[in-house]
Coordinates of C-alpha atoms in Angstrom, one line a residue:
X276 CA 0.0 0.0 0.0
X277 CA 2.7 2.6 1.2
X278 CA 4.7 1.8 -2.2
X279 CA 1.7 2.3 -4.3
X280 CA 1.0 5.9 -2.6
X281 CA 5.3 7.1 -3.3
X282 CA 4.1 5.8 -7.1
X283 CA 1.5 7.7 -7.1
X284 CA 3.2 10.6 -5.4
X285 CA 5.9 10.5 -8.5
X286 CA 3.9 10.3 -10.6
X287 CA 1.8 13.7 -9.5
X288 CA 4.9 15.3 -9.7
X289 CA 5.5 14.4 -13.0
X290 CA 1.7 15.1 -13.9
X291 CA 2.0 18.8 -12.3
X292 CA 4.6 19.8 -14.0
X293 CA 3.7 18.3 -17.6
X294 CA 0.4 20.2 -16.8
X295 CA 1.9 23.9 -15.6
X296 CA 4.6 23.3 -18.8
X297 CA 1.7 23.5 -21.2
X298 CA -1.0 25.6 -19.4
X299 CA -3.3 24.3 -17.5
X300 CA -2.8 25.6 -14.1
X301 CA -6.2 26.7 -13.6
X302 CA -7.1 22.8 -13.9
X303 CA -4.5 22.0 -11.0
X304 CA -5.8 24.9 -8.8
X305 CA -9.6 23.6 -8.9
X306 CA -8.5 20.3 -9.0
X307 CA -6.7 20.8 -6.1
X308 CA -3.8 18.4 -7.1
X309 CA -1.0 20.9 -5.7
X310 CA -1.6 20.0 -2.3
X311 CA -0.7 16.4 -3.0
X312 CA 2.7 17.5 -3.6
X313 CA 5.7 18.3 -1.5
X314 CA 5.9 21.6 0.4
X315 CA 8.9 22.4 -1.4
X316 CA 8.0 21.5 -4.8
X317 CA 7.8 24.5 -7.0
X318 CA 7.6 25.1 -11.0
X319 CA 8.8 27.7 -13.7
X320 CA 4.9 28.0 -15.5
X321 CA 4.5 27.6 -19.2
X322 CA 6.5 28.4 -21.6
X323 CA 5.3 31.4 -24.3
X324 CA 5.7 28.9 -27.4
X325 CA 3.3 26.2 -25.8
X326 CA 0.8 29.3 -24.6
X327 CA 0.6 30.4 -28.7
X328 CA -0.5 26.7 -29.5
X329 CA -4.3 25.9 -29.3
X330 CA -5.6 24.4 -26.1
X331 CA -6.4 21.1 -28.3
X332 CA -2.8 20.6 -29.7
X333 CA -1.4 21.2 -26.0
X334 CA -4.1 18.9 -24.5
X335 CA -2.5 16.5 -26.9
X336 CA 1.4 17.2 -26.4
X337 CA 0.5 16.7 -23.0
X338 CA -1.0 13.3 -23.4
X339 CA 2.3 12.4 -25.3
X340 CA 4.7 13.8 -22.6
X341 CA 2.7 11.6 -19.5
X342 CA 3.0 8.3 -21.2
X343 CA 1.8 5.2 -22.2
X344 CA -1.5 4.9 -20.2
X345 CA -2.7 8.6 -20.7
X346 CA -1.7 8.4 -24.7
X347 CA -3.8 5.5 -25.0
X348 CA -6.4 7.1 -22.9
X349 CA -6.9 9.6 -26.0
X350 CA -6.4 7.1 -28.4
X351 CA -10.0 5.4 -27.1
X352 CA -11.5 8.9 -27.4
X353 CA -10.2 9.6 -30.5
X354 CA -13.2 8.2 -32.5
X355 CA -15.7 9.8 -29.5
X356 CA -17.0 12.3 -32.0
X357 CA -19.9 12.5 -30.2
X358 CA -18.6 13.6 -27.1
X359 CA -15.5 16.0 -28.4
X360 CA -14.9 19.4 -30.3
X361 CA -13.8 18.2 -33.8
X362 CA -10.8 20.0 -33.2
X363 CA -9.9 17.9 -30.0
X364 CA -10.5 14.5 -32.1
X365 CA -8.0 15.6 -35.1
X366 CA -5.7 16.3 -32.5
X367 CA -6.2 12.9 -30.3
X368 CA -5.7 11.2 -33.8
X369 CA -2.1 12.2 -34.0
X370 CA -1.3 10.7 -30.8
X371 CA 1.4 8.7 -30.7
X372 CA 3.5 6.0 -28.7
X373 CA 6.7 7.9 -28.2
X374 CA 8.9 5.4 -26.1
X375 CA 12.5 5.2 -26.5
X376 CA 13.4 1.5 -27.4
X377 CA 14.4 -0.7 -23.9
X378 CA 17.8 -1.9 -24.1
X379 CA 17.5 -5.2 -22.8
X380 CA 19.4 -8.5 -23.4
X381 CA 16.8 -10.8 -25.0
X382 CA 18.1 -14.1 -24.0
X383 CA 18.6 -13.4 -20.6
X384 CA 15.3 -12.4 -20.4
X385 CA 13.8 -15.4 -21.8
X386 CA 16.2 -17.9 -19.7
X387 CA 14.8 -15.8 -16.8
X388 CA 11.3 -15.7 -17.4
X389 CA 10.7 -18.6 -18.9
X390 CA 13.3 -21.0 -17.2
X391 CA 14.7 -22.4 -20.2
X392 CA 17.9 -22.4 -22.6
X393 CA 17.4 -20.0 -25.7
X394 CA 19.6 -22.3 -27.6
X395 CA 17.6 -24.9 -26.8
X396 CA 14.9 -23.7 -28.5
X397 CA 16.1 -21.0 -30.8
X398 CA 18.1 -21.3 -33.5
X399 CA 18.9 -17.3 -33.6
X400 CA 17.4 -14.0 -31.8
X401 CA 17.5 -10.9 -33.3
X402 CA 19.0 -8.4 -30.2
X403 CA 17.2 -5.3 -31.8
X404 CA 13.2 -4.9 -31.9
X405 CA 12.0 -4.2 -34.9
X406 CA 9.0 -2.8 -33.4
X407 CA 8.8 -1.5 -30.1
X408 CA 5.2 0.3 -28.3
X409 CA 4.3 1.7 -24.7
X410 CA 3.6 -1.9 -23.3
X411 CA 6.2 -3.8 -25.4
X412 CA 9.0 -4.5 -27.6
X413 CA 8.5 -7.5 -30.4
X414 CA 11.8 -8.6 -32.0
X415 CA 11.9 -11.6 -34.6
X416 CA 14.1 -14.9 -34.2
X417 CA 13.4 -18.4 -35.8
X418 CA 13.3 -21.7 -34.0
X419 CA 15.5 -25.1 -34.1
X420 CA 12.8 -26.3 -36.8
X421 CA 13.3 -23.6 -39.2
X422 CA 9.8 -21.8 -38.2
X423 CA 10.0 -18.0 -37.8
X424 CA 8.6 -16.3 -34.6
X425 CA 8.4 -13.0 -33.2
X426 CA 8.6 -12.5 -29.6
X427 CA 6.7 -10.1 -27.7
X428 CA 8.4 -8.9 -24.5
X429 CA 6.6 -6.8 -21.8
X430 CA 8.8 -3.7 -20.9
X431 CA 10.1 -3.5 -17.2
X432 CA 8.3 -2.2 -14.8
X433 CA 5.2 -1.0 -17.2
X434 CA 2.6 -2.3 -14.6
X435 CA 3.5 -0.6 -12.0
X436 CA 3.5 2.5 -14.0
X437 CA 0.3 2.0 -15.3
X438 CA -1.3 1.3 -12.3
X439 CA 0.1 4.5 -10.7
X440 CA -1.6 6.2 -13.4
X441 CA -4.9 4.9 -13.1
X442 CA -4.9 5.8 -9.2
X443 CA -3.9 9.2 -10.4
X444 CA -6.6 9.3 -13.3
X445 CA -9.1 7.8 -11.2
X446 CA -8.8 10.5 -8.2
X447 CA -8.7 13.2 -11.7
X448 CA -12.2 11.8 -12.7
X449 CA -13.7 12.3 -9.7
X450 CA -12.6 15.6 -9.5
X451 CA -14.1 16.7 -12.8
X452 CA -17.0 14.9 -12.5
X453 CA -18.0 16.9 -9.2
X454 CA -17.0 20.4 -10.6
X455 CA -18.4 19.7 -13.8
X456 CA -21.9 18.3 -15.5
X457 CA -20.1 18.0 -18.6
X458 CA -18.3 15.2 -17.4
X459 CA -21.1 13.3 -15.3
X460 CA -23.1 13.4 -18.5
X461 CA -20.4 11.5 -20.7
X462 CA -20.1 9.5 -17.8
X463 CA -16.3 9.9 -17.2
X464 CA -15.9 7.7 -14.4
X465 CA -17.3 4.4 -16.1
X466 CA -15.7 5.6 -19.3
X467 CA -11.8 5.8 -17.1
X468 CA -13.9 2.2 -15.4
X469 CA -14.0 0.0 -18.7
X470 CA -10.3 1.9 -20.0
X471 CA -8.6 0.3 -16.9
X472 CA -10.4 -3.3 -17.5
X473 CA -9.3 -3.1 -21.1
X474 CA -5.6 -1.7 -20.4
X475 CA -5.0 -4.5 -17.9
X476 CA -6.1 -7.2 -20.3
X477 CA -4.0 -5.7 -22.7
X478 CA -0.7 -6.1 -20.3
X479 CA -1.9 -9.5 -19.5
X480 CA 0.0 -11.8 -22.6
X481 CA -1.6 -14.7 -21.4
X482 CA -5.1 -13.4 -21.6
X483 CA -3.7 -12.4 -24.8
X484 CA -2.8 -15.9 -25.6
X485 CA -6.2 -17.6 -24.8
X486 CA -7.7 -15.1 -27.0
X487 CA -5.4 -16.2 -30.1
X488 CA -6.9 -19.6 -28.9
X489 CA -10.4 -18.9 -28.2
X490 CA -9.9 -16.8 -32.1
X491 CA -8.1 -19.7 -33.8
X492 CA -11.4 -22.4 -32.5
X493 CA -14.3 -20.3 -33.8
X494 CA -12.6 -20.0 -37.5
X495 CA -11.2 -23.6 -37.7
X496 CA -11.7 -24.6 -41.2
X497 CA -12.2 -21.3 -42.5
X498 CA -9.8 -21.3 -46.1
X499 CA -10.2 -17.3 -46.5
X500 CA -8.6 -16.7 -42.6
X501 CA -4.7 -17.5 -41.8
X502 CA -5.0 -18.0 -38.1
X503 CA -1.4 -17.1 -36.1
X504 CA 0.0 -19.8 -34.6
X505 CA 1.2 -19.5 -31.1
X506 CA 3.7 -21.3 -28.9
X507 CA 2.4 -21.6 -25.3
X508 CA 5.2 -23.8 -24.3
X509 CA 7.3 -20.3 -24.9
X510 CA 5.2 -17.8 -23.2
X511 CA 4.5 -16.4 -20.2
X512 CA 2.8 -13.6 -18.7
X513 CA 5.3 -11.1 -19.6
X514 CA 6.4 -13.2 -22.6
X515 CA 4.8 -14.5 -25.8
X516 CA 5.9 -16.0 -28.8
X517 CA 4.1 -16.5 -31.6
X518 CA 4.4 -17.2 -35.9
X519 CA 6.0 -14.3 -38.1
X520 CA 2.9 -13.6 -40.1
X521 CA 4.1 -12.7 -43.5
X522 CA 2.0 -10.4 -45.1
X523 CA 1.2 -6.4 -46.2
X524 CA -1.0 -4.1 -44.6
X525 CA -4.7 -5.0 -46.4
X526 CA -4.8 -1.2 -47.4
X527 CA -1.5 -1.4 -49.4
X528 CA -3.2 -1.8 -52.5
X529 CA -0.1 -1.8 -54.7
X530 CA 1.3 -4.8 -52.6
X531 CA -2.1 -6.9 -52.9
X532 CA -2.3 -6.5 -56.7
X533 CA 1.7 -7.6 -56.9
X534 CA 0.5 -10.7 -55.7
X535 CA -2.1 -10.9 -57.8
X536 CA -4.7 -10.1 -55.9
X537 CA -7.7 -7.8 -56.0
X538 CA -7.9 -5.2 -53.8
X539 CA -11.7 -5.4 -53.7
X540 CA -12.4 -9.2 -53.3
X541 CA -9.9 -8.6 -50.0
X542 CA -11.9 -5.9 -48.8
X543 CA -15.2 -7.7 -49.2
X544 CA -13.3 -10.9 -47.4
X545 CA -11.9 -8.8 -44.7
X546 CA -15.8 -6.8 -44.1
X547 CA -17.4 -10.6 -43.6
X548 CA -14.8 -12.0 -41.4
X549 CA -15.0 -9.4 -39.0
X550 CA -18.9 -9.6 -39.4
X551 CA -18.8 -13.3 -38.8
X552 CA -16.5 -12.2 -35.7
X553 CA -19.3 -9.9 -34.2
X554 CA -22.9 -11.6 -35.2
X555 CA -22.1 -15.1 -35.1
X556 CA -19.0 -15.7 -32.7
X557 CA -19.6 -12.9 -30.3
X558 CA -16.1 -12.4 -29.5
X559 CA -13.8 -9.7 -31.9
X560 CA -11.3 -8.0 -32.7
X561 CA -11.3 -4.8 -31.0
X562 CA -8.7 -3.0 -32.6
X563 CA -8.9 -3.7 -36.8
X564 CA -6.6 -0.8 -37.9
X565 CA -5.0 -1.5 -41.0
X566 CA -1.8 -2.3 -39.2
X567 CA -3.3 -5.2 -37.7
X568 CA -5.0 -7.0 -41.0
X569 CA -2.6 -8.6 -43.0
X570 CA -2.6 -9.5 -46.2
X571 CA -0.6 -12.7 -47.4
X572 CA 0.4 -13.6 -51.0
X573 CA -1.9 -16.9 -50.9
X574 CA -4.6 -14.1 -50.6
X575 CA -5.9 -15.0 -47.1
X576 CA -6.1 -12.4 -44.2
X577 CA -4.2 -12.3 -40.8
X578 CA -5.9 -10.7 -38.2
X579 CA -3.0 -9.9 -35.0
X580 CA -2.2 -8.5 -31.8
X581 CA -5.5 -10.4 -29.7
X582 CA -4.8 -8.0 -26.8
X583 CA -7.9 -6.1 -26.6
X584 CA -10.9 -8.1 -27.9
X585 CA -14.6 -7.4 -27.7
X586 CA -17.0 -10.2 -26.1
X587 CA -21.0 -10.9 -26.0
X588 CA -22.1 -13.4 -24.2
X589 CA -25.2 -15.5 -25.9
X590 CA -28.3 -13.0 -24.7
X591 CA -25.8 -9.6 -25.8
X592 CA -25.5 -11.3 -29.2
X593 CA -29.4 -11.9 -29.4
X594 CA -29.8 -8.3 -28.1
X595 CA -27.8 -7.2 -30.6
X596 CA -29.0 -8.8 -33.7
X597 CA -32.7 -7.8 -32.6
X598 CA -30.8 -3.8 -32.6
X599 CA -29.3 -4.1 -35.9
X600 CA -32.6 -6.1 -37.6
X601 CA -34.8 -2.9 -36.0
X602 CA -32.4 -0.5 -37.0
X603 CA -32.4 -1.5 -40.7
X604 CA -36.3 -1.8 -40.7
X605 CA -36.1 1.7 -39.2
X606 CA -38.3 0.9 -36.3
X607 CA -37.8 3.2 -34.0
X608 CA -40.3 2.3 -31.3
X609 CA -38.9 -1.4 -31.0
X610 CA -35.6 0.3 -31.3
X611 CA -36.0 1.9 -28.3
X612 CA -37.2 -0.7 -26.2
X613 CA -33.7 -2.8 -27.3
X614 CA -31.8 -0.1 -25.8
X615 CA -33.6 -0.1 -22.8
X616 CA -32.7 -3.7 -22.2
X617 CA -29.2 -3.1 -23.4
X618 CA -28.4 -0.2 -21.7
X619 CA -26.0 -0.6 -18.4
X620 CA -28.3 2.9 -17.2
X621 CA -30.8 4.9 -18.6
X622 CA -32.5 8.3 -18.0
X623 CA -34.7 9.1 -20.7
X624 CA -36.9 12.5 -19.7
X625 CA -39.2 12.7 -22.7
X626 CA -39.6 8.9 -24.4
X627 CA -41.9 10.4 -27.6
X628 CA -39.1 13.2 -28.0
X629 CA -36.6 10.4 -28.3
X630 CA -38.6 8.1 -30.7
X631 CA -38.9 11.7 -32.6
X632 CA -35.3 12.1 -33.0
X633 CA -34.6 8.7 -34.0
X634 CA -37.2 8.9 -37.0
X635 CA -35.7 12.1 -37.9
X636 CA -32.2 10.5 -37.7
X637 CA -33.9 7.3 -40.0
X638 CA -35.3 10.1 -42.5
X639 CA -31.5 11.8 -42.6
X640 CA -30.4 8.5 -43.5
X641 CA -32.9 7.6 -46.1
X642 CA -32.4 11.1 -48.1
X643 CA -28.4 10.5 -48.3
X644 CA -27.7 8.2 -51.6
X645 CA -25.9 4.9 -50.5
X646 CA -22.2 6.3 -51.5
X647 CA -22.5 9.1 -49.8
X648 CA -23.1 7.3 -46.4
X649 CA -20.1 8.5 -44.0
X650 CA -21.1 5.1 -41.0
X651 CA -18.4 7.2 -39.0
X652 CA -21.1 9.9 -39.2
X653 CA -23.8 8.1 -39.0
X654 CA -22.7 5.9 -35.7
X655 CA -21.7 9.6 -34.0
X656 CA -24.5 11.3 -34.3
X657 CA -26.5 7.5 -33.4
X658 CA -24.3 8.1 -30.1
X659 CA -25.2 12.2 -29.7
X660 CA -29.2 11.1 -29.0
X661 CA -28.0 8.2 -26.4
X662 CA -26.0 11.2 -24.7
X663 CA -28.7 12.9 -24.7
X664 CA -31.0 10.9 -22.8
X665 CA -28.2 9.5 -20.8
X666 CA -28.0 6.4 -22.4
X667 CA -25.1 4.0 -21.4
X668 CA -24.0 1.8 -22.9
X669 CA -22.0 -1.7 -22.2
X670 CA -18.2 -1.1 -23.0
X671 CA -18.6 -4.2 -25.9
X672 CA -21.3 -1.8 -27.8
X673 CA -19.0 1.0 -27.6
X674 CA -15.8 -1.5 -28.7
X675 CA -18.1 -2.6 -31.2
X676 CA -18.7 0.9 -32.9
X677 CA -14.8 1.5 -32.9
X678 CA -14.0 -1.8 -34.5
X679 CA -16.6 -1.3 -37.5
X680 CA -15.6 2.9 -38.4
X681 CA -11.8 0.9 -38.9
X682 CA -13.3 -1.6 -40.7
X683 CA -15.4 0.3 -43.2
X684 CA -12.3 3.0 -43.6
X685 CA -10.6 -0.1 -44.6
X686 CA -13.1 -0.9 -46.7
X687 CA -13.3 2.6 -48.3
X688 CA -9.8 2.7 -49.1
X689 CA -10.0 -0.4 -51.2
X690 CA -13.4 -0.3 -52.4
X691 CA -14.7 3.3 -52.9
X692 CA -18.7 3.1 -52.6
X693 CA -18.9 0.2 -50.1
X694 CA -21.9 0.9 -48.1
X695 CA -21.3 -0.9 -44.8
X696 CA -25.4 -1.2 -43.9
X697 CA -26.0 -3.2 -47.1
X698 CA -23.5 -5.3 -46.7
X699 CA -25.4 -6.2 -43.6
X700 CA -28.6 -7.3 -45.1
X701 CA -27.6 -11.1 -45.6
X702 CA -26.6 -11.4 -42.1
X703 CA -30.1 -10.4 -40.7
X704 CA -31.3 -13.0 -43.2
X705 CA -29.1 -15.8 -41.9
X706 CA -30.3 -14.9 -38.3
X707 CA -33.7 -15.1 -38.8
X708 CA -33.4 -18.0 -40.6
X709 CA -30.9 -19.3 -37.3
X710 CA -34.3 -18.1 -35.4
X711 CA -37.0 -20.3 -37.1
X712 CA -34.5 -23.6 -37.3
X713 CA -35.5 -26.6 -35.2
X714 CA -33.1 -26.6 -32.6
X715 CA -34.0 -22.6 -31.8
X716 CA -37.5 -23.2 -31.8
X717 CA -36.9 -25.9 -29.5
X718 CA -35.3 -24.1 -26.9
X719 CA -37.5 -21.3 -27.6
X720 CA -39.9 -23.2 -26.8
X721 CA -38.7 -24.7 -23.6
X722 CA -38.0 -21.1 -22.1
X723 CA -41.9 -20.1 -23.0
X724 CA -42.9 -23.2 -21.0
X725 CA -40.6 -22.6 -18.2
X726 CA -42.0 -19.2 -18.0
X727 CA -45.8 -20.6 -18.5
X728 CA -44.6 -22.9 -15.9
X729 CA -44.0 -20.8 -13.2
X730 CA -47.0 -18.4 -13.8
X731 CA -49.2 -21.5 -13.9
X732 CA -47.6 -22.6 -10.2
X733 CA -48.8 -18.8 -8.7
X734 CA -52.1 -18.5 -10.6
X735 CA -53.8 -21.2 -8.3
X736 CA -52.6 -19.4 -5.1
X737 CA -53.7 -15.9 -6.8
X738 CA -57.2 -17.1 -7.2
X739 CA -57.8 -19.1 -4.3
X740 CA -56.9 -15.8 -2.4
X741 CA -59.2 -14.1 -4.1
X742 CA -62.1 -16.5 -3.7
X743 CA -60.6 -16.9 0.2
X744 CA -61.6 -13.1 0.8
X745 CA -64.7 -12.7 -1.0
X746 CA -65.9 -15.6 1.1
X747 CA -64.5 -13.8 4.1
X748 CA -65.9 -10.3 3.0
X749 CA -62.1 -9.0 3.3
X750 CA -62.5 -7.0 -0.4
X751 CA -66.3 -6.3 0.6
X752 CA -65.0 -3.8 3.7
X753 CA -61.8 -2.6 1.5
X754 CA -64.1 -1.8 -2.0
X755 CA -66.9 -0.2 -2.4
X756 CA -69.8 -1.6 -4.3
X757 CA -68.6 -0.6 -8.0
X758 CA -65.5 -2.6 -6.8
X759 CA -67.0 -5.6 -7.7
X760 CA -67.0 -5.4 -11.0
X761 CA -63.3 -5.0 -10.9
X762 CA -63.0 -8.1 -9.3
X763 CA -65.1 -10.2 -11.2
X764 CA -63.2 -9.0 -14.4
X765 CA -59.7 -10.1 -12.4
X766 CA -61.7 -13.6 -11.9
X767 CA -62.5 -13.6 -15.3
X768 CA -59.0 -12.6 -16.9
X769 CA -57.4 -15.5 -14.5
X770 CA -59.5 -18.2 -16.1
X771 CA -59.2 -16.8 -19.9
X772 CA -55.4 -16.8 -18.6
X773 CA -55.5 -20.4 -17.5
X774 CA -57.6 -21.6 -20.7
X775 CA -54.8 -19.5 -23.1
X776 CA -51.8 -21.6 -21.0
X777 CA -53.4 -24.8 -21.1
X778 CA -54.5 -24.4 -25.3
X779 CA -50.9 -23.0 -25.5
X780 CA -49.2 -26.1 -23.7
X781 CA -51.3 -28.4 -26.0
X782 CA -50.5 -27.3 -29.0
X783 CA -46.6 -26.9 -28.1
X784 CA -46.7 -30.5 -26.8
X785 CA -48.6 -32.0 -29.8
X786 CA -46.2 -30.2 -32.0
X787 CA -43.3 -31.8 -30.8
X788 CA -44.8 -35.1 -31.1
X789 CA -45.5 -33.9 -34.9
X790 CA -41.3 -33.2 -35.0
X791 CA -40.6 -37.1 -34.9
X792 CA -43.1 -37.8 -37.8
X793 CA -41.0 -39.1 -41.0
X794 CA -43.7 -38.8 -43.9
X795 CA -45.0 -35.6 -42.8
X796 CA -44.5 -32.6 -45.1
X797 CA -42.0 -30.1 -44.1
X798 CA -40.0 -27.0 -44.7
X799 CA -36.7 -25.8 -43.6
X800 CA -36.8 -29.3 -42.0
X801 CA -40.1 -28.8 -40.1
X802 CA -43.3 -30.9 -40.8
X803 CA -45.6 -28.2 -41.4
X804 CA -48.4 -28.9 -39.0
X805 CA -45.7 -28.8 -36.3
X806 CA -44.1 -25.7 -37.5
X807 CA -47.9 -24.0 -37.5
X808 CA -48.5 -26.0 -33.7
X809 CA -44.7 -24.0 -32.9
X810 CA -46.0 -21.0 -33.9
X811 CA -49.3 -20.4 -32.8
X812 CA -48.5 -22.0 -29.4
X813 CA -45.2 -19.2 -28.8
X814 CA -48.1 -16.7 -30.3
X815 CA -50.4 -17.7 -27.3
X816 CA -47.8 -17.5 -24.8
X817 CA -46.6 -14.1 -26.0
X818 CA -50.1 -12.5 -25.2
X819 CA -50.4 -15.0 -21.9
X820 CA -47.3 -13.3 -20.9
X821 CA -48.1 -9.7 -21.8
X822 CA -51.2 -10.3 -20.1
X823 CA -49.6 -12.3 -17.0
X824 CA -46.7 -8.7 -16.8
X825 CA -49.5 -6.0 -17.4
X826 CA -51.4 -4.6 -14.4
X827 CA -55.0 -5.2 -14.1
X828 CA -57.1 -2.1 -13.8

């Protein structure tokens, strides 16, 4: 505890004066962050060339001057156009890693951390990186078998600096959020909440690793993916090796037609596998810059770096498809409702001025001509009317959103008038098709009937304690005589209720006795009577369980 409060102490220090040196002492003064410091600490102000830039270029020179965790702190902003000036994005778009290269002995560290021989393993080890980041170094070296690898080394100490920062950030947040509504409104505090998840995974190589495994399983047997192998018997936590993945950026279009290749054939290949990534695996790439799609000259795609990935589990994944299927039919009113269930928090002070904007937003989108779309455009001002009503929403969505304005600048680059939101249509085909298909009808099914189930199991109770105090002339002293209409019609709706479930259970029992028949007709692999049975029978309990949720009056 002690150690982590003389890191945090540095690095206040260090925060001060990379704040006074580019202006923004009236931040540390209602901040407060002076009195954190030494007694005797004291600074020279900033200088008169940083005062002539504009606040947005120092905000960024800033970033870059505090390190690794605040740089990629704007880096996760940088596509919040939502939330920032214009002039603050362009700016958070130049930012930049600028870390000296570690000199470090490469073997030694791998005989330490790893507990082996190098030469054991490797046949040579390049002693220079030949790339090198805020978190890590990556240098290239080839095995005893022949195979080329790159190994990605963690730089010393990094974790300790980055968690310093995030004690600093997190007591910043707080600060701004109190002194300003600005910042409670973009909800700063879970924003800095889901950045400190997401940076620790990313210094975490073995949550790294079991994502390159988890990524490698769900495209097995996929020809137009080349899947990086990785050698867990040579990794650690601060250590991993994988395959040298030879290949050109996918928006080097020069390169892919040296091979032979067209450029627009990749960018169609590269669109559906991150598609297939987000509405069928539920698990992505988080980060598809162009650096991190590679091209090889068999014409298959490498994705790399697994460090920060996106994940939905199963009922995200449904909530999502139903969002993108009532986004494309433009139905705002269902829209609305998704959200709802999606959101983490919601404080929505006018619902019908919401569903308002949203059509207006649906009738911008229908007078633009498909070239002309702009989705990075189009998903900002989406994300202006959820910060309007306050709308959060869970840090995959937001992932999500970053992961497809890469992937259609990509897309752009190689293919000009690639429109994004078409080449979504066959995917909300294939999931309603998924939707109708046996096995989901089945379990479908089985959830309506558990949910029958268990209002069936209350609705004896319910009436007998109805019955229970007209007999004892409880509701006779509590209503007055119109009352008694009211309770006959709660009488009544508890007995259509119990016809509706019992019709209902029928019908879904006798049409899975149908599913077994052989000779019966059928389509999509459904005997038709069943498939009729099926849906009348999930119809029925639809309205039973509006019915069963909605209050009586």
């Amino acid at each position: 505890m002690m150690l982590n409060q003389k890191r945090k102490l540095k690095r206040t220090v260090s925060l001060v004066r990379i704040l006074v040196k580019y202006g923004f002492e009236e931040l540390l003064i209602r901040s407060n962050i002076k009195s954190l410091l030494p007694s005797d600490y004291n600074d020279d102000g900033a200088a008169q060339e940083q005062l002539s830039l504009s606040v947005y270029e120092r905000i960024r020179m800033a970033l870059e001057e505090l390190g690794p965790t605040y740089v990629k702190f704007g880096q996760a902003f940088s596509s919040r156009e939502d939330l920032l000036p214009k002039e603050m994005i362009i700016e958070l778009q130049k930012l930049q890693d600028k870390v000296e290269v570690e000199a470090l002995d490469v073997k030694e560290r791998i005989e330490t951390e790893l507990g082996i021989d190098p030469d054991d393993y490797f046949e040579s080890v390049d002693p220079e990186p030949f790339a090198s980041a805020s978190i890590s170094q990556v240098y290239k070296a080839r095995l005893k078998d022949g195979a080329l690898v790159v190994l990605k080394i963690k730089r010393t100490g990094i974790r300790e600096v980055v968690a310093s920062d995030m004690l600093i950030m997190k007591d910043v947040a707080k600060l701004l959020t109190s002194y300003s509504d600005l910042f409670r409104k973009i909800n700063l505090n879970e924003v800095l909440a889901a950045f400190e998840k997401s940076i620790f995974q990313e210094l975490s190589f073995l949550n790294e690793l079991a994502n390159m495994e988890k990524f490698a399983r769900n495209f097995k047997g996929v020809k137009s993916i080349h899947l990086i192998k990785a050698y867990p018997e040579l990794s650690n936590d601060n250590i991993l090796c994988m395959e040298f993945a030879d290949g050109v950026k996918i928006t080097d279009q020069e390169a892919i037609v040296s091979f032979g290749l067209d450029p627009s054939a990749i960018a169609s290949s590269g669109l559906d596998l991150y598609l297939v990534q987000v509405l069928e695996h539920g698990f992505f790439h988080a980060d598809p810059h162009p650096g991190n799609l590679l091209v090889l000259k068999n014409g298959k795609i490498a994705f790399i770096d697994f460090g920060s990935m996106g994940s939905m589990v199963a009922g995200e994944k449904e909530l999502l498809e139903d969002f993108i299927s009532h986004f494309i039919e433009q139905d705002a009113r269902r829209l609305i409702a998704i959200i709802k269930k999606m959101a983490i928090r919601f404080n929505i002070s006018d619902e019908k001025r919401l569903e308002k904007d949203i059509h207006l937003f649906f009738n911008l989108l229908n007078s633009t001509s498909l070239q002309e779309i702009d989705v990075k455009e189009i998903l900002s001002r989406f994300s202006a009317i959820l910060n309007e009503n306050e709308i959060l929403m869970p840090d995959h969505l937001y992932l999500l959103v970053r992961g497809i304005v890469l992937i259609e600048g990509i897309g752009r680059a190689l293919i000009p008038d690639l429109n994004i939101i078409e080449s979504l249509k066959p995917y909300i085909v294939k999931i309603a098709i998924r939707k109708l298909s046996p096995e989901n009808l089945k379990i479908s099914g089985m959830k309506l009937l558990r949910t029958v189930t268990e209002a069936l199991k209350t609705m004896p109770d319910d009436v007998h304690s109805v019955i229970s105090k007209l007999n004892g002339g409880e509701l006779k002293i509590i209503q007055e005589i119109e009352g008694l209409s009211l309770i006959k019609k709660l009488i009544s709706r508890l007995m259509n209720r119990l016809v509706v479930a019992v019709l209902m259970s029928g019908l879904f029992i006798g049409s899975a006795i149908l599913v077994m028949a052989d000779k019966a007709p059928r389509f999509n692999g459904i005997p038709v009577l069943a498939l009729f049975g099926f849906l009348i029978s999930m119809v029925l309990g639809i309205v039973l369980f509006i019915s069963w949720m909605t209050k009586d009056k």
